[in-house]
Short mmCIF file of C-alpha atoms and ligand atoms in Angstrom, two decimals:
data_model
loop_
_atom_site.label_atom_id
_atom_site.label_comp_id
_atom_site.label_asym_id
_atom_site.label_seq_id
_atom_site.Cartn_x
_atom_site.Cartn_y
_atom_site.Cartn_z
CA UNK A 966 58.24 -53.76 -9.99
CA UNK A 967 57.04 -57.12 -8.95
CA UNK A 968 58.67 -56.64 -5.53
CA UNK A 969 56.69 -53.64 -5.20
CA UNK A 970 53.14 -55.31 -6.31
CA UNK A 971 54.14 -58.05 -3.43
CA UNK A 972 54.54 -55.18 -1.02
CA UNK A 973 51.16 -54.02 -1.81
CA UNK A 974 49.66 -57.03 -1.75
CA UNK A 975 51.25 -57.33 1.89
CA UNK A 976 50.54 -54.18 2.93
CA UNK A 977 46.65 -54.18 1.53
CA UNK A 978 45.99 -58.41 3.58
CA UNK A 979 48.23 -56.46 6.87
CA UNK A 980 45.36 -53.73 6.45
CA UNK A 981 42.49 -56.20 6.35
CA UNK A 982 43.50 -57.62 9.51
CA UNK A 983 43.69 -54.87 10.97
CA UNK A 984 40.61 -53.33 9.85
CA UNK A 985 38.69 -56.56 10.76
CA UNK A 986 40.19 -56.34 14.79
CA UNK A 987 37.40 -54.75 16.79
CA UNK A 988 37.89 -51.30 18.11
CA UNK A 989 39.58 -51.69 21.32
CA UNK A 990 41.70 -49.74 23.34
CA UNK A 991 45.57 -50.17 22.73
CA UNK A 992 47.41 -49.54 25.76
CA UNK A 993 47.49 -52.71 27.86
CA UNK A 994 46.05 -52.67 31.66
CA UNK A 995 49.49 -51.92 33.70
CA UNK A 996 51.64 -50.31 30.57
CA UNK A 997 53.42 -47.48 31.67
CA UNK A 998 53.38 -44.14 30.78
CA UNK A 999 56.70 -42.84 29.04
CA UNK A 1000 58.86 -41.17 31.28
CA UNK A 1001 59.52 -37.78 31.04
CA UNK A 1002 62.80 -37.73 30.12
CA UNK A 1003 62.28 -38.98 27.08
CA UNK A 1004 59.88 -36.24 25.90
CA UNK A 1005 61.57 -33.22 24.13
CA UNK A 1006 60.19 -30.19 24.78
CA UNK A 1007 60.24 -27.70 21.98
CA UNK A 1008 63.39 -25.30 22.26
CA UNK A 1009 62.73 -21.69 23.32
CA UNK A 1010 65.64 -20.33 20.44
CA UNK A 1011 67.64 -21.97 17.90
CA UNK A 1012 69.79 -24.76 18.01
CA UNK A 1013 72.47 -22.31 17.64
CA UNK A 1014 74.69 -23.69 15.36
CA UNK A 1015 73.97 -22.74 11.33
CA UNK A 1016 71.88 -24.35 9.08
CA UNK A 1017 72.59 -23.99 5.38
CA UNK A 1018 69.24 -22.65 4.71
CA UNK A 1019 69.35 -22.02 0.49
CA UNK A 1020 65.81 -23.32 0.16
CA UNK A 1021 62.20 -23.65 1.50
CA UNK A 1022 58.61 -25.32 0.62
CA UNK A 1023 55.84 -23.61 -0.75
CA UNK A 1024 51.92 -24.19 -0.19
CA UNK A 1025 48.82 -24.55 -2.23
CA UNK A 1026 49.92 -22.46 -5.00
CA UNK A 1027 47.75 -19.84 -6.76
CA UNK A 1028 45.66 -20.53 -9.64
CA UNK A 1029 48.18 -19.37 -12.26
CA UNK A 1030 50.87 -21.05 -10.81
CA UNK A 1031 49.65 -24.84 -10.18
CA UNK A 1032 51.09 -26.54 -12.31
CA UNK A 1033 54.32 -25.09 -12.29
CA UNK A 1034 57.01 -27.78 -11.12
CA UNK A 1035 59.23 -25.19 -9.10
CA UNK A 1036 62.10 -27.96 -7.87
CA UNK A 1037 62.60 -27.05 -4.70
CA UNK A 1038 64.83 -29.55 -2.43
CA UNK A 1039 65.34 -28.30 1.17
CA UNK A 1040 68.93 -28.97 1.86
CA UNK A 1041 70.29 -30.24 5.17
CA UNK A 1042 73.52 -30.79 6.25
CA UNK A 1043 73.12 -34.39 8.36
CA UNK A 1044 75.76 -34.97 11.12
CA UNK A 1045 75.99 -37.61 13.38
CA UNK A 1046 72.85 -38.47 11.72
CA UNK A 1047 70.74 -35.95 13.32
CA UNK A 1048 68.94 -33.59 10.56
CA UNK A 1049 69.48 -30.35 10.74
CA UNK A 1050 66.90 -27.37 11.15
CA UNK A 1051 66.07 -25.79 8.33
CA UNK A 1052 66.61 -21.57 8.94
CA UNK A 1053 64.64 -19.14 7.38
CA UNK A 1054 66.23 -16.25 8.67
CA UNK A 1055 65.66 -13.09 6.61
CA UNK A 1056 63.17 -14.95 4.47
CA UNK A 1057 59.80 -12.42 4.05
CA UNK A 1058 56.09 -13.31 3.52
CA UNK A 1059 53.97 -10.81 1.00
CA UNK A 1060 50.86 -10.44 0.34
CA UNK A 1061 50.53 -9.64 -3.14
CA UNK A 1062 47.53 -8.51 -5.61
CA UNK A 1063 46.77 -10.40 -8.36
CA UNK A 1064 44.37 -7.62 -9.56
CA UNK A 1065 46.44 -6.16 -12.32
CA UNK A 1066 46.17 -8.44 -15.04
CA UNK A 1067 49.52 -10.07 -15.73
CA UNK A 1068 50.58 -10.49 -11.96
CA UNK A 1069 49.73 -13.90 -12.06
CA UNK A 1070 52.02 -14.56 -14.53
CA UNK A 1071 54.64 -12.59 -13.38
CA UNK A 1072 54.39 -14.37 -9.94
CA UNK A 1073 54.32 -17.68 -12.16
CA UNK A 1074 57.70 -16.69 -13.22
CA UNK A 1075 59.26 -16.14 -10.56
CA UNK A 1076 57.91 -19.36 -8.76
CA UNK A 1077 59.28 -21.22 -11.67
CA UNK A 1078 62.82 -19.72 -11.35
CA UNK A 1079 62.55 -20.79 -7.57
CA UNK A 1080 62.86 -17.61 -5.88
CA UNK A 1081 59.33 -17.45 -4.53
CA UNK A 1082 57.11 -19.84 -3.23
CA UNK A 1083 53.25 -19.66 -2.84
CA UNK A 1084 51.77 -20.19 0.69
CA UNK A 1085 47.94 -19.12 0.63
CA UNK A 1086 46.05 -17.33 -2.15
CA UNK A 1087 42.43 -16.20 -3.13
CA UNK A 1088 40.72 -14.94 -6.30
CA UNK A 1089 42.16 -11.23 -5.58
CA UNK A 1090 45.98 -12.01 -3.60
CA UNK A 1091 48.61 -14.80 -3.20
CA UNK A 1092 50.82 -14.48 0.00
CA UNK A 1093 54.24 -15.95 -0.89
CA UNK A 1094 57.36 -16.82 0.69
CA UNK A 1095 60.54 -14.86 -0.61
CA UNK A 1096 64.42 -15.78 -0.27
CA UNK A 1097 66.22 -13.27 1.74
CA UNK A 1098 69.13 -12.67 -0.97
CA UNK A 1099 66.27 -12.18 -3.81
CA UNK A 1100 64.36 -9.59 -1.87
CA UNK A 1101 65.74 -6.61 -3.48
CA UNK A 1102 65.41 -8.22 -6.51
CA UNK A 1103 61.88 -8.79 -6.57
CA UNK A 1104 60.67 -5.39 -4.87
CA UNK A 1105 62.48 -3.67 -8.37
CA UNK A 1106 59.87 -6.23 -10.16
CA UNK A 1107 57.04 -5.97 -8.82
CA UNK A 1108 57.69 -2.02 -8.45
CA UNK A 1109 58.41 -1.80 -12.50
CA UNK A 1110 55.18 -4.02 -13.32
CA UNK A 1111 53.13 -1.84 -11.00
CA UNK A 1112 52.33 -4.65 -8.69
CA UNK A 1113 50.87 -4.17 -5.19
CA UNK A 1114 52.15 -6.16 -2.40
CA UNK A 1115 52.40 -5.94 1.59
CA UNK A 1116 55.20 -7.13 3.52
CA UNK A 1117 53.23 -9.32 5.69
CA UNK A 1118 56.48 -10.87 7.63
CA UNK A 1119 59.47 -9.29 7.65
CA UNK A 1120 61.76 -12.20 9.06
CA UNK A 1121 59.82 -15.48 8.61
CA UNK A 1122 62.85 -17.43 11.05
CA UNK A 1123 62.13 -14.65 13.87
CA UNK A 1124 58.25 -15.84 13.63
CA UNK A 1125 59.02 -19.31 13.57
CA UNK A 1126 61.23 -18.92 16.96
CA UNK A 1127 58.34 -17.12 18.68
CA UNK A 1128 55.32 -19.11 17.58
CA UNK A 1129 56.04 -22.35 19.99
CA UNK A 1130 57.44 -21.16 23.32
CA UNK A 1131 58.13 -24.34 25.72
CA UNK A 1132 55.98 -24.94 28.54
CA UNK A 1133 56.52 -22.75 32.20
CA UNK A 1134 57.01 -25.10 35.23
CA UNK A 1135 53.89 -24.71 36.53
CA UNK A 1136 52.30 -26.20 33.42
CA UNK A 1137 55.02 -28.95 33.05
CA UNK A 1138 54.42 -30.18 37.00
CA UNK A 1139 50.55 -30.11 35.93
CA UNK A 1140 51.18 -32.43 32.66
CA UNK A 1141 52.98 -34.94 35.23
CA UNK A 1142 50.29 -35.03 37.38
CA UNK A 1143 47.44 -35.62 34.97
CA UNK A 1144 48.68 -38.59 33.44
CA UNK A 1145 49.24 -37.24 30.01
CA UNK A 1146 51.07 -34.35 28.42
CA UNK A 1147 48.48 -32.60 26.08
CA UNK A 1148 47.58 -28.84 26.28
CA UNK A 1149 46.44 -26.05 24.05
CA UNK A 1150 49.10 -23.76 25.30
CA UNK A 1151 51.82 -25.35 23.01
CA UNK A 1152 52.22 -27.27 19.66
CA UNK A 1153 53.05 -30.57 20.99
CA UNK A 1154 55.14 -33.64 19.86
CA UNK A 1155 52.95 -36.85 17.95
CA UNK A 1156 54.34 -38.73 21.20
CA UNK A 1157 52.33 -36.32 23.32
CA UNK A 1158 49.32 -36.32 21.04
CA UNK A 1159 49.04 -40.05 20.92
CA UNK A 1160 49.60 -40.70 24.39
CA UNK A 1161 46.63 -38.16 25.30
CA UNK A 1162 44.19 -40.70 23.24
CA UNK A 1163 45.84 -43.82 24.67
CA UNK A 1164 45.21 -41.66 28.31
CA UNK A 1165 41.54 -40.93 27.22
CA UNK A 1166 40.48 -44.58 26.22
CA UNK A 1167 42.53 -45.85 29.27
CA UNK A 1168 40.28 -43.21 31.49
CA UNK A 1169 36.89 -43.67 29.65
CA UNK A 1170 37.16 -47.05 28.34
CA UNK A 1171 33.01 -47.34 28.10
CA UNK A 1172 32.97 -44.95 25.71
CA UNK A 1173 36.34 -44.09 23.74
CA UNK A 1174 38.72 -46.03 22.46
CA UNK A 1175 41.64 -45.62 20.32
CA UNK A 1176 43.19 -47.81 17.23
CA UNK A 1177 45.42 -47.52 15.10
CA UNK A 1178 44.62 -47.91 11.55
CA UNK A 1179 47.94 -49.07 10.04
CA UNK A 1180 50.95 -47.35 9.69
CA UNK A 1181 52.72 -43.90 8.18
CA UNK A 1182 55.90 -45.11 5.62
CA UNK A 1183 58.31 -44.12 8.28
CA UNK A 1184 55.92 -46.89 10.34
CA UNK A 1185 53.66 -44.50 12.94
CA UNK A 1186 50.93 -45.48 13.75
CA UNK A 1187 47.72 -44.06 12.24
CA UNK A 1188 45.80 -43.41 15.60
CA UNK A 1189 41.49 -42.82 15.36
CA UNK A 1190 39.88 -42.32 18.40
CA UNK A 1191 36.25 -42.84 18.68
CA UNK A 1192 33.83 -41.49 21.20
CA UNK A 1193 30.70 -43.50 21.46
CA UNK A 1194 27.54 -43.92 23.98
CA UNK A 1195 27.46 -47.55 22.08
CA UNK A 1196 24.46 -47.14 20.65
CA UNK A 1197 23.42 -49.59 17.42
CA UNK A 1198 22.19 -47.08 15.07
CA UNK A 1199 23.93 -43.55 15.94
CA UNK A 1200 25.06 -40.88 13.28
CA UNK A 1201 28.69 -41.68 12.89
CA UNK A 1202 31.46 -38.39 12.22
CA UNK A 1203 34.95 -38.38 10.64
CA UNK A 1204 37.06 -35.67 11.64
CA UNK A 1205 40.84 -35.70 11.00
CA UNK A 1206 43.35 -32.93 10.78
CA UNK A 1207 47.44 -32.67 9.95
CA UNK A 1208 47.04 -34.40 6.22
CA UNK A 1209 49.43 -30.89 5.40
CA UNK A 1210 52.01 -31.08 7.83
CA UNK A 1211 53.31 -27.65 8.80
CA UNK A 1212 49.57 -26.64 9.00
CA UNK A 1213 49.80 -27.29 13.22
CA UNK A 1214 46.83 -25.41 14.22
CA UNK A 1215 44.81 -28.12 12.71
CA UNK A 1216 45.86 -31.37 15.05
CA UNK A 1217 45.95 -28.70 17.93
CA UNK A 1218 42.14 -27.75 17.17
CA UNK A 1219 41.03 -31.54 16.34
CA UNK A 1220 42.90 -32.51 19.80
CA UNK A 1221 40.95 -30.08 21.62
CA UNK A 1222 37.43 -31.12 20.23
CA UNK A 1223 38.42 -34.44 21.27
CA UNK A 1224 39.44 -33.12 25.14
CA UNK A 1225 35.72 -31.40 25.38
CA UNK A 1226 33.78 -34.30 23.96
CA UNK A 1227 35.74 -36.97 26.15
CA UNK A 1228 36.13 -34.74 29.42
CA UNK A 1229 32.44 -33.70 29.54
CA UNK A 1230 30.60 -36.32 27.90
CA UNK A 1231 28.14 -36.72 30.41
CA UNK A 1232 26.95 -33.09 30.43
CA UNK A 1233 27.57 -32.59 26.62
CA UNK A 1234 24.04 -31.81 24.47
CA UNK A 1235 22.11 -34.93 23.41
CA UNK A 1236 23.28 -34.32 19.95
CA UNK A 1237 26.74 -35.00 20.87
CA UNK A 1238 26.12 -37.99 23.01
CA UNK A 1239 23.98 -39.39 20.14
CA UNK A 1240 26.81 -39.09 17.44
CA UNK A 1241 29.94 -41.74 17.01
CA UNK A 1242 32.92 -39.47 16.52
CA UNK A 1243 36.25 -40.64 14.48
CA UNK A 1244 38.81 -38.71 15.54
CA UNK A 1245 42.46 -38.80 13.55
CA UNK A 1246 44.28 -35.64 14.42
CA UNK A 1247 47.27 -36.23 12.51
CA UNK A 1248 46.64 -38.38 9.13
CA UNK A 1249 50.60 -37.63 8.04
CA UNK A 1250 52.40 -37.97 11.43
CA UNK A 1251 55.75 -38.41 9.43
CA UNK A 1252 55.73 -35.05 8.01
CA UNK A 1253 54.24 -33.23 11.16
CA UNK A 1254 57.32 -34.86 13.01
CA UNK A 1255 59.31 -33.35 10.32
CA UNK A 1256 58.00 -29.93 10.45
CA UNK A 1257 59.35 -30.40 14.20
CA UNK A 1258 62.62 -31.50 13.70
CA UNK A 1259 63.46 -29.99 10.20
CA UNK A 1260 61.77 -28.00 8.51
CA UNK A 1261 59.10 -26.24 9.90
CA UNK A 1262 57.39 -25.51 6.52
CA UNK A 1263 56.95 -28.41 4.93
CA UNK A 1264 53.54 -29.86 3.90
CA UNK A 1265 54.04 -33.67 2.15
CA UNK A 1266 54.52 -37.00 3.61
CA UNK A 1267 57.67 -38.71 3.41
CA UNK A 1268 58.02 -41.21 1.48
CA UNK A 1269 60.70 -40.60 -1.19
CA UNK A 1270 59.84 -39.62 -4.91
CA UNK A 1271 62.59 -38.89 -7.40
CA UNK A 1272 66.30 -38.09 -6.94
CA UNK A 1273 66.19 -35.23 -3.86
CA UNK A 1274 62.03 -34.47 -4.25
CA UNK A 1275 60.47 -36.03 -1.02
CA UNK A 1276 56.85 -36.70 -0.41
CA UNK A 1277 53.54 -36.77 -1.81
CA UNK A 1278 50.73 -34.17 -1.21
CA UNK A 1279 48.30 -36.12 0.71
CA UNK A 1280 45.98 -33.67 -0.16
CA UNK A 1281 45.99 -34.69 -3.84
CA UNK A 1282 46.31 -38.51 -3.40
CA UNK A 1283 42.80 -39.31 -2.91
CA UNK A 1284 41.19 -41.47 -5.27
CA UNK A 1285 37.86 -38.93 -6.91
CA UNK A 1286 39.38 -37.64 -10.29
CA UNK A 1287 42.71 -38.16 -8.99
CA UNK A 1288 45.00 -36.72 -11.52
CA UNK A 1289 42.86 -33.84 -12.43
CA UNK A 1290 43.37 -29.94 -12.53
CA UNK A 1291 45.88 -28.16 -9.47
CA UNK A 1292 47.65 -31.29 -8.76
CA UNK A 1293 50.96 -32.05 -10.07
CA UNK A 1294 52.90 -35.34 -11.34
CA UNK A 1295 56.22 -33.78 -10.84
CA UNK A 1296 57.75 -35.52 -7.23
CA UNK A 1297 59.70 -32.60 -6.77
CA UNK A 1298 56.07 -30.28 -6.87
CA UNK A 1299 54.51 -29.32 -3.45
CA UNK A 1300 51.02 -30.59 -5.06
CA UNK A 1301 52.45 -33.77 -6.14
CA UNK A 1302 49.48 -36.14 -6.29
CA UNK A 1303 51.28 -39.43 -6.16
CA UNK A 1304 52.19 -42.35 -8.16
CA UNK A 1305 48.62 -43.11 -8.38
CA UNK A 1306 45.43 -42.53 -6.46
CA UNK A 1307 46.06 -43.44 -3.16
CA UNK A 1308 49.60 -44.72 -3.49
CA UNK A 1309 50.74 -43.58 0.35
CA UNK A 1310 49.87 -45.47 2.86
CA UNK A 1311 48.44 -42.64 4.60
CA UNK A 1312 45.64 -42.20 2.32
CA UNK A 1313 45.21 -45.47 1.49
CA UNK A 1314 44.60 -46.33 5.30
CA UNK A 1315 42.20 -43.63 6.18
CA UNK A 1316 40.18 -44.61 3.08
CA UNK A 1317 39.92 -48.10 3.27
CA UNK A 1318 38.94 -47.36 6.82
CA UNK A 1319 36.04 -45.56 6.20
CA UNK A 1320 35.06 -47.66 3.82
CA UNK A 1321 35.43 -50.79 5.62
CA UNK A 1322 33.57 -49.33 8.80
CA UNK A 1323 29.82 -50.38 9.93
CA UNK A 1324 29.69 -46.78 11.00
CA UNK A 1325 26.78 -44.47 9.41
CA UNK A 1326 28.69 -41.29 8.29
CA UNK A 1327 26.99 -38.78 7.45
CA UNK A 1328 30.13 -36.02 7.68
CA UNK A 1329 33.63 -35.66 7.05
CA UNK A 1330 35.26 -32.59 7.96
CA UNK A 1331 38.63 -32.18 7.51
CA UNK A 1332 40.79 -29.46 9.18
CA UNK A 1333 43.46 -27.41 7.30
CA UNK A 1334 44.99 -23.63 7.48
CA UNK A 1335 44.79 -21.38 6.42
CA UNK A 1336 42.80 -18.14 5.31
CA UNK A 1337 39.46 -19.11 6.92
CA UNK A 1338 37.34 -20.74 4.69
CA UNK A 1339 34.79 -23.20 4.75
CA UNK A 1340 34.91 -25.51 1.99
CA UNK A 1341 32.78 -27.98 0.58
CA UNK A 1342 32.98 -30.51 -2.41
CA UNK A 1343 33.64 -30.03 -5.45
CA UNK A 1344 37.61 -29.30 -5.37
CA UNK A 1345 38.30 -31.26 -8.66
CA UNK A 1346 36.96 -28.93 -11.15
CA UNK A 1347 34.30 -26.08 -11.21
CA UNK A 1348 31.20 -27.95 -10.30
CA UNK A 1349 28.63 -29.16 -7.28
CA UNK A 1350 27.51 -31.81 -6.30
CA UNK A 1351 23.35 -31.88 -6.30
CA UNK A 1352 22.89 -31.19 -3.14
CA UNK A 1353 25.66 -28.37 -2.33
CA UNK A 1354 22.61 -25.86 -1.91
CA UNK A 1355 22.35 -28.14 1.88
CA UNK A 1356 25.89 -28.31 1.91
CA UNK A 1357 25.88 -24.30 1.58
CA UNK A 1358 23.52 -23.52 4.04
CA UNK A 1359 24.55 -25.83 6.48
CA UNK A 1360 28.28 -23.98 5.95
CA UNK A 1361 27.02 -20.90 6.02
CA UNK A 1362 24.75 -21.56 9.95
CA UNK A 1363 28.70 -23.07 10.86
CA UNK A 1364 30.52 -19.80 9.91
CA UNK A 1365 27.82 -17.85 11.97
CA UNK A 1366 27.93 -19.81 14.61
CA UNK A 1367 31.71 -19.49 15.01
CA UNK A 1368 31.43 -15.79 14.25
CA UNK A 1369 29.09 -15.30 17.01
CA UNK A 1370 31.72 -17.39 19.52
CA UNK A 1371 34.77 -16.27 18.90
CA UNK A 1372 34.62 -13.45 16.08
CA UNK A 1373 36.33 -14.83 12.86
CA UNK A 1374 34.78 -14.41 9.70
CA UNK A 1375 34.56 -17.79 7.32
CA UNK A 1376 33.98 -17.39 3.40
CA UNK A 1377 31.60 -20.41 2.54
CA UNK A 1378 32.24 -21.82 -1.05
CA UNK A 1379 33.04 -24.78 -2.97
CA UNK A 1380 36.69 -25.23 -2.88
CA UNK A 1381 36.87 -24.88 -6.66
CA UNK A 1382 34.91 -21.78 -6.76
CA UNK A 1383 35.83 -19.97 -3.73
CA UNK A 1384 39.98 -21.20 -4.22
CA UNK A 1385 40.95 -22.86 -7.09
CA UNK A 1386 40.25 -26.39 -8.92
CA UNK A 1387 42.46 -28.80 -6.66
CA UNK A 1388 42.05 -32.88 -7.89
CA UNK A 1389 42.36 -35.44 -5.06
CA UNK A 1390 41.49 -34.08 -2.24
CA UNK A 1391 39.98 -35.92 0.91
CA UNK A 1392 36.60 -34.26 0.61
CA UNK A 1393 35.63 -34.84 -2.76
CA UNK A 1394 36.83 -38.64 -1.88
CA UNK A 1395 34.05 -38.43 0.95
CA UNK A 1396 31.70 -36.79 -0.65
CA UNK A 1397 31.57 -39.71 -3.60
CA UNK A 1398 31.47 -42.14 -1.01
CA UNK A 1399 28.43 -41.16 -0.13
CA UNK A 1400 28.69 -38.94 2.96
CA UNK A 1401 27.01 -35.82 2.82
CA UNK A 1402 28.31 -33.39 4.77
CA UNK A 1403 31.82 -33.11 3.34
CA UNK A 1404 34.12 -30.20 4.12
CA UNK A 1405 37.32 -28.69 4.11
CA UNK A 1406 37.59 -26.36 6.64
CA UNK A 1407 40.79 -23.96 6.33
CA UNK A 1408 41.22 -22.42 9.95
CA UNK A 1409 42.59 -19.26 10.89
CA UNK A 1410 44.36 -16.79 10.37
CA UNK A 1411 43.63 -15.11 7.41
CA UNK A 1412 47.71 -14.55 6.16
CA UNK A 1413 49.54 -12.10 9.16
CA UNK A 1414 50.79 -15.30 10.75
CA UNK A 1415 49.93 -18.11 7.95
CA UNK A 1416 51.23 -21.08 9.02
CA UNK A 1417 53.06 -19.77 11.78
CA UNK A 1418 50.53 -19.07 14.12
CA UNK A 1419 51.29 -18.24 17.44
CA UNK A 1420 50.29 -21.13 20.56
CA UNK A 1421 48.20 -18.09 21.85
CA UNK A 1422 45.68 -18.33 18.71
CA UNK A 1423 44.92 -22.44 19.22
CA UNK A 1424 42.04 -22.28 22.38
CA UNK A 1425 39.94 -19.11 20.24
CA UNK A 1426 40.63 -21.56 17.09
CA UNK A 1427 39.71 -24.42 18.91
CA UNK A 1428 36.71 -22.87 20.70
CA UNK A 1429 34.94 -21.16 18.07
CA UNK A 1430 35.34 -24.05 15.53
CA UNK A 1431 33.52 -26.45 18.49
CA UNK A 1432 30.81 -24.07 18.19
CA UNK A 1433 30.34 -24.66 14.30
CA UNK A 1434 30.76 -28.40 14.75
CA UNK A 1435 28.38 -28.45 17.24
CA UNK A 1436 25.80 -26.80 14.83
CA UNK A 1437 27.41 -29.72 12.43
CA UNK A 1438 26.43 -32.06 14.95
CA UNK A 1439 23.13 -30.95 15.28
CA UNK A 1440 22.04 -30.95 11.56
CA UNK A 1441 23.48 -34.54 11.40
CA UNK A 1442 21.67 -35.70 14.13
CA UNK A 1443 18.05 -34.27 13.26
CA UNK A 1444 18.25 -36.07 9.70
ZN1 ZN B 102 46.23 -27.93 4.01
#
């Protein structure tokens, strides 16, 4: 136990030295790009030989099933020390209504047994995941309680191969030429991520620059990127994505608001120029590397719990009634909220950051998927904060605007009343810092794809979520 305070301790006077460094851009004058040979590329198929594939990960569970501790361990067979992919061939996605009273508690039953898990859910469905070798045995349930329900995917492995096709040569060529790797054509690697804001602040060094903010518990860095005209008393904006892992279209979207702002920051609007954006695409790199290499589905960090249950629900971890309603304290739970309040170094980094920073924030948006939704504080318990009426409206001019762009259709709520109570999450942490534009936003699609959502989705994504952050931008800048 002591050993552990000590590590803390370490860890927290690390942080502080860190956080006291000045802003400056990491990669050295004359450091050379990686090669390309050492970049994977994503795999058009599988990896063709088996995977024992007994179990899978569930998402933010309904409201009747939260606090249900379904253990669920994803087993790999490791050989030669390189993890094996997890398969979810034959494995279905529903979408099932919760209408009939008693389905909730049905589905809570089976969740518990661990044949289902819960991906995304509202007040009137839940869309969950379903074992191939249970799938008979469920339709006879749900058929004898009088349950509706729509197979939504019929083979989730078959989705999975399809969503992420690798680059065609034409594109690769171009991403040697340009000096970095990034596109929105393709879910890409951290490596390629990172190295596109190491590229931007090496290209634009009088206005971006990129540092890293400590380090994930598999020790990767924690990358921010800031765009800034320099300017003394400018607006400052926090926008991060990837805190769930498997949730990709969120560090694809982020990546792309940074490529606009950076590439065309001399003819961008005033109100972007006069705004000093924080960037952090992917808060839990560990588990979005995971979802690459492993399991696709998974959601937590990685830092070990108890026995086989891995990882922490970042999501839960921060420190504003941490503990509280739809979070669990079971490691093995996909909502598992931690030891304590910010007990992964993930969270504790991005917080102390913000609150160490001179900057003036006056948002925090954080990106997530999926069901379109655009949430704002409070996610702890039914309540508001004062001013959510501003919070609201400003919400509700963001879903127009990206309506208007790109077509999609956003629900504006809190997050307790439009979802579900859900204690620890990153925008109530904001919002009781102080900043007052804090939101959630859960990007598309609304449940055909979930997760899985194909690389042809991410530029409308990206592109009609710019236009609500621009409207963002504006209402920060005018107050
Ligand atoms: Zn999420």
């Amino acid at each position: 136990m002591g050993s552990k305070r000590q590590t803390v301790v370490l860890f927290l006077a690390a942080l502080t030295v860190v956080l006291s460094s000045p802003l400056i851009n990491e990669l050295q004058p004359g450091e050379e790009w990686p090669q390309r040979n050492s970049v994977r590329q994503p795999v058009a198929d599988d990896q063709t030989e088996q995977t024992l594939t007994e179990d899978f990960s569930t998402d933010d569970p309904a409201p009747a099933a939260v606090v249900e501790d379904a253990i669920i361990v994803a087993k790999t067979i490791e050989r030669d020390h390189e993890p094996k992919k997890i398969d979810y061939s034959g494995s279905q996605v529903w979408q099932v209504s919760t209408t009939k009273s008693g389905a909730r508690q049905v589905i809570g039953r089976l969740r518990r047994r661990n044949l289902i898990s819960t991906w995304g859910g509202n007040q009137s469905s839940v869309d969950i995941l379903i074992k191939p070798n249970v799938v008979e045995n469920i339709t006879r349930v749900f058929k004898r309680e009088s349950i509706d329900y729509n197979v939504v995917i019929e083979d989730l492995q078959k989705r999975i191969n399809e969503e992420n096709p690798p680059l065609d040569n034409d594109e690769i060529e171009l991403q040697d030429r340009r000096g970095h790797r990034m596109t929105w054509k393709q879910y890409h690697r951290l490596e390629d991520i990172y190295g596109f804001m190491d590229y931007l602040a090496k290209t634009y060094p009088s206005i971006i620059s990129v540092k890293s903010i400590g380090k994930s518990f598999e020790g990767r860095d924690l990358k921010i990127l800031r765009i800034s005209n320099g300017k003394s008393d400018n607006k400052a904006v926090f926008i991060d994505g990837g805190i769930h892992a498997r949730e990709w279209i969120s560090p694809a979207t982020v990546t792309y608001f940074i490529y606009q702002f950076a590439e065309y920051f001399d003819v961008e609007s005033d109100d972007i120029k006069g705004i000093d954006w924080y960037f952090m695409p992917v808060v839990n790199p560990d588990g979005y590397e995971y979802t690459h290499t492993v399991d696709r589905l998974w959601r937590k960090n990685r830092k070990p719990g108890y026995r086989a249950c891995t990882g922490t629900d970042l999501n839960r971890n921060f420190g504003h009634h941490w503990g509280g309603k739809g979070a669990s304290n079971s490691p093995c739970s996909e909502i598992y909220r931690g030891s304590n309040a910010f007990s992964e170094p993930e969270t504790l980094a991005l917080s102390e950051f913000i609150k160490s920073s001179a900057a003036n924030f006056s948002a925090y948006v954080t990106y997530h998927s999926y069901g379109q939704y655009m949430l704002y504080p409070w996610g702890y318990d039914n309540a508001v904060p004062p001013d959510y009426k501003d919070l609201d409206n400003l919400g509700k001019k963001m879903a127009e605007a990206i309506s208007k762009t790109g077509g999609s259709q956003y629900q504006v709520g809190s997050s307790s009343g439009l979802l579900y109570p859900a204690a620890g999450g990153s925008d109530d942490w904001a919002k009781s810092q102080g900043i007052k534009y804090s939101y959630t936003i859960e990007l598309s699609d609304t449940g055909r794809y979930g997760f899985v959502l194909p690389t042809s989705f991410i530029v409308p994504v990206a592109k009609e979520n710019l236009a609500g952050l621009r409207v963002l931008a504006s209402q920060v800048i005018k107050e």
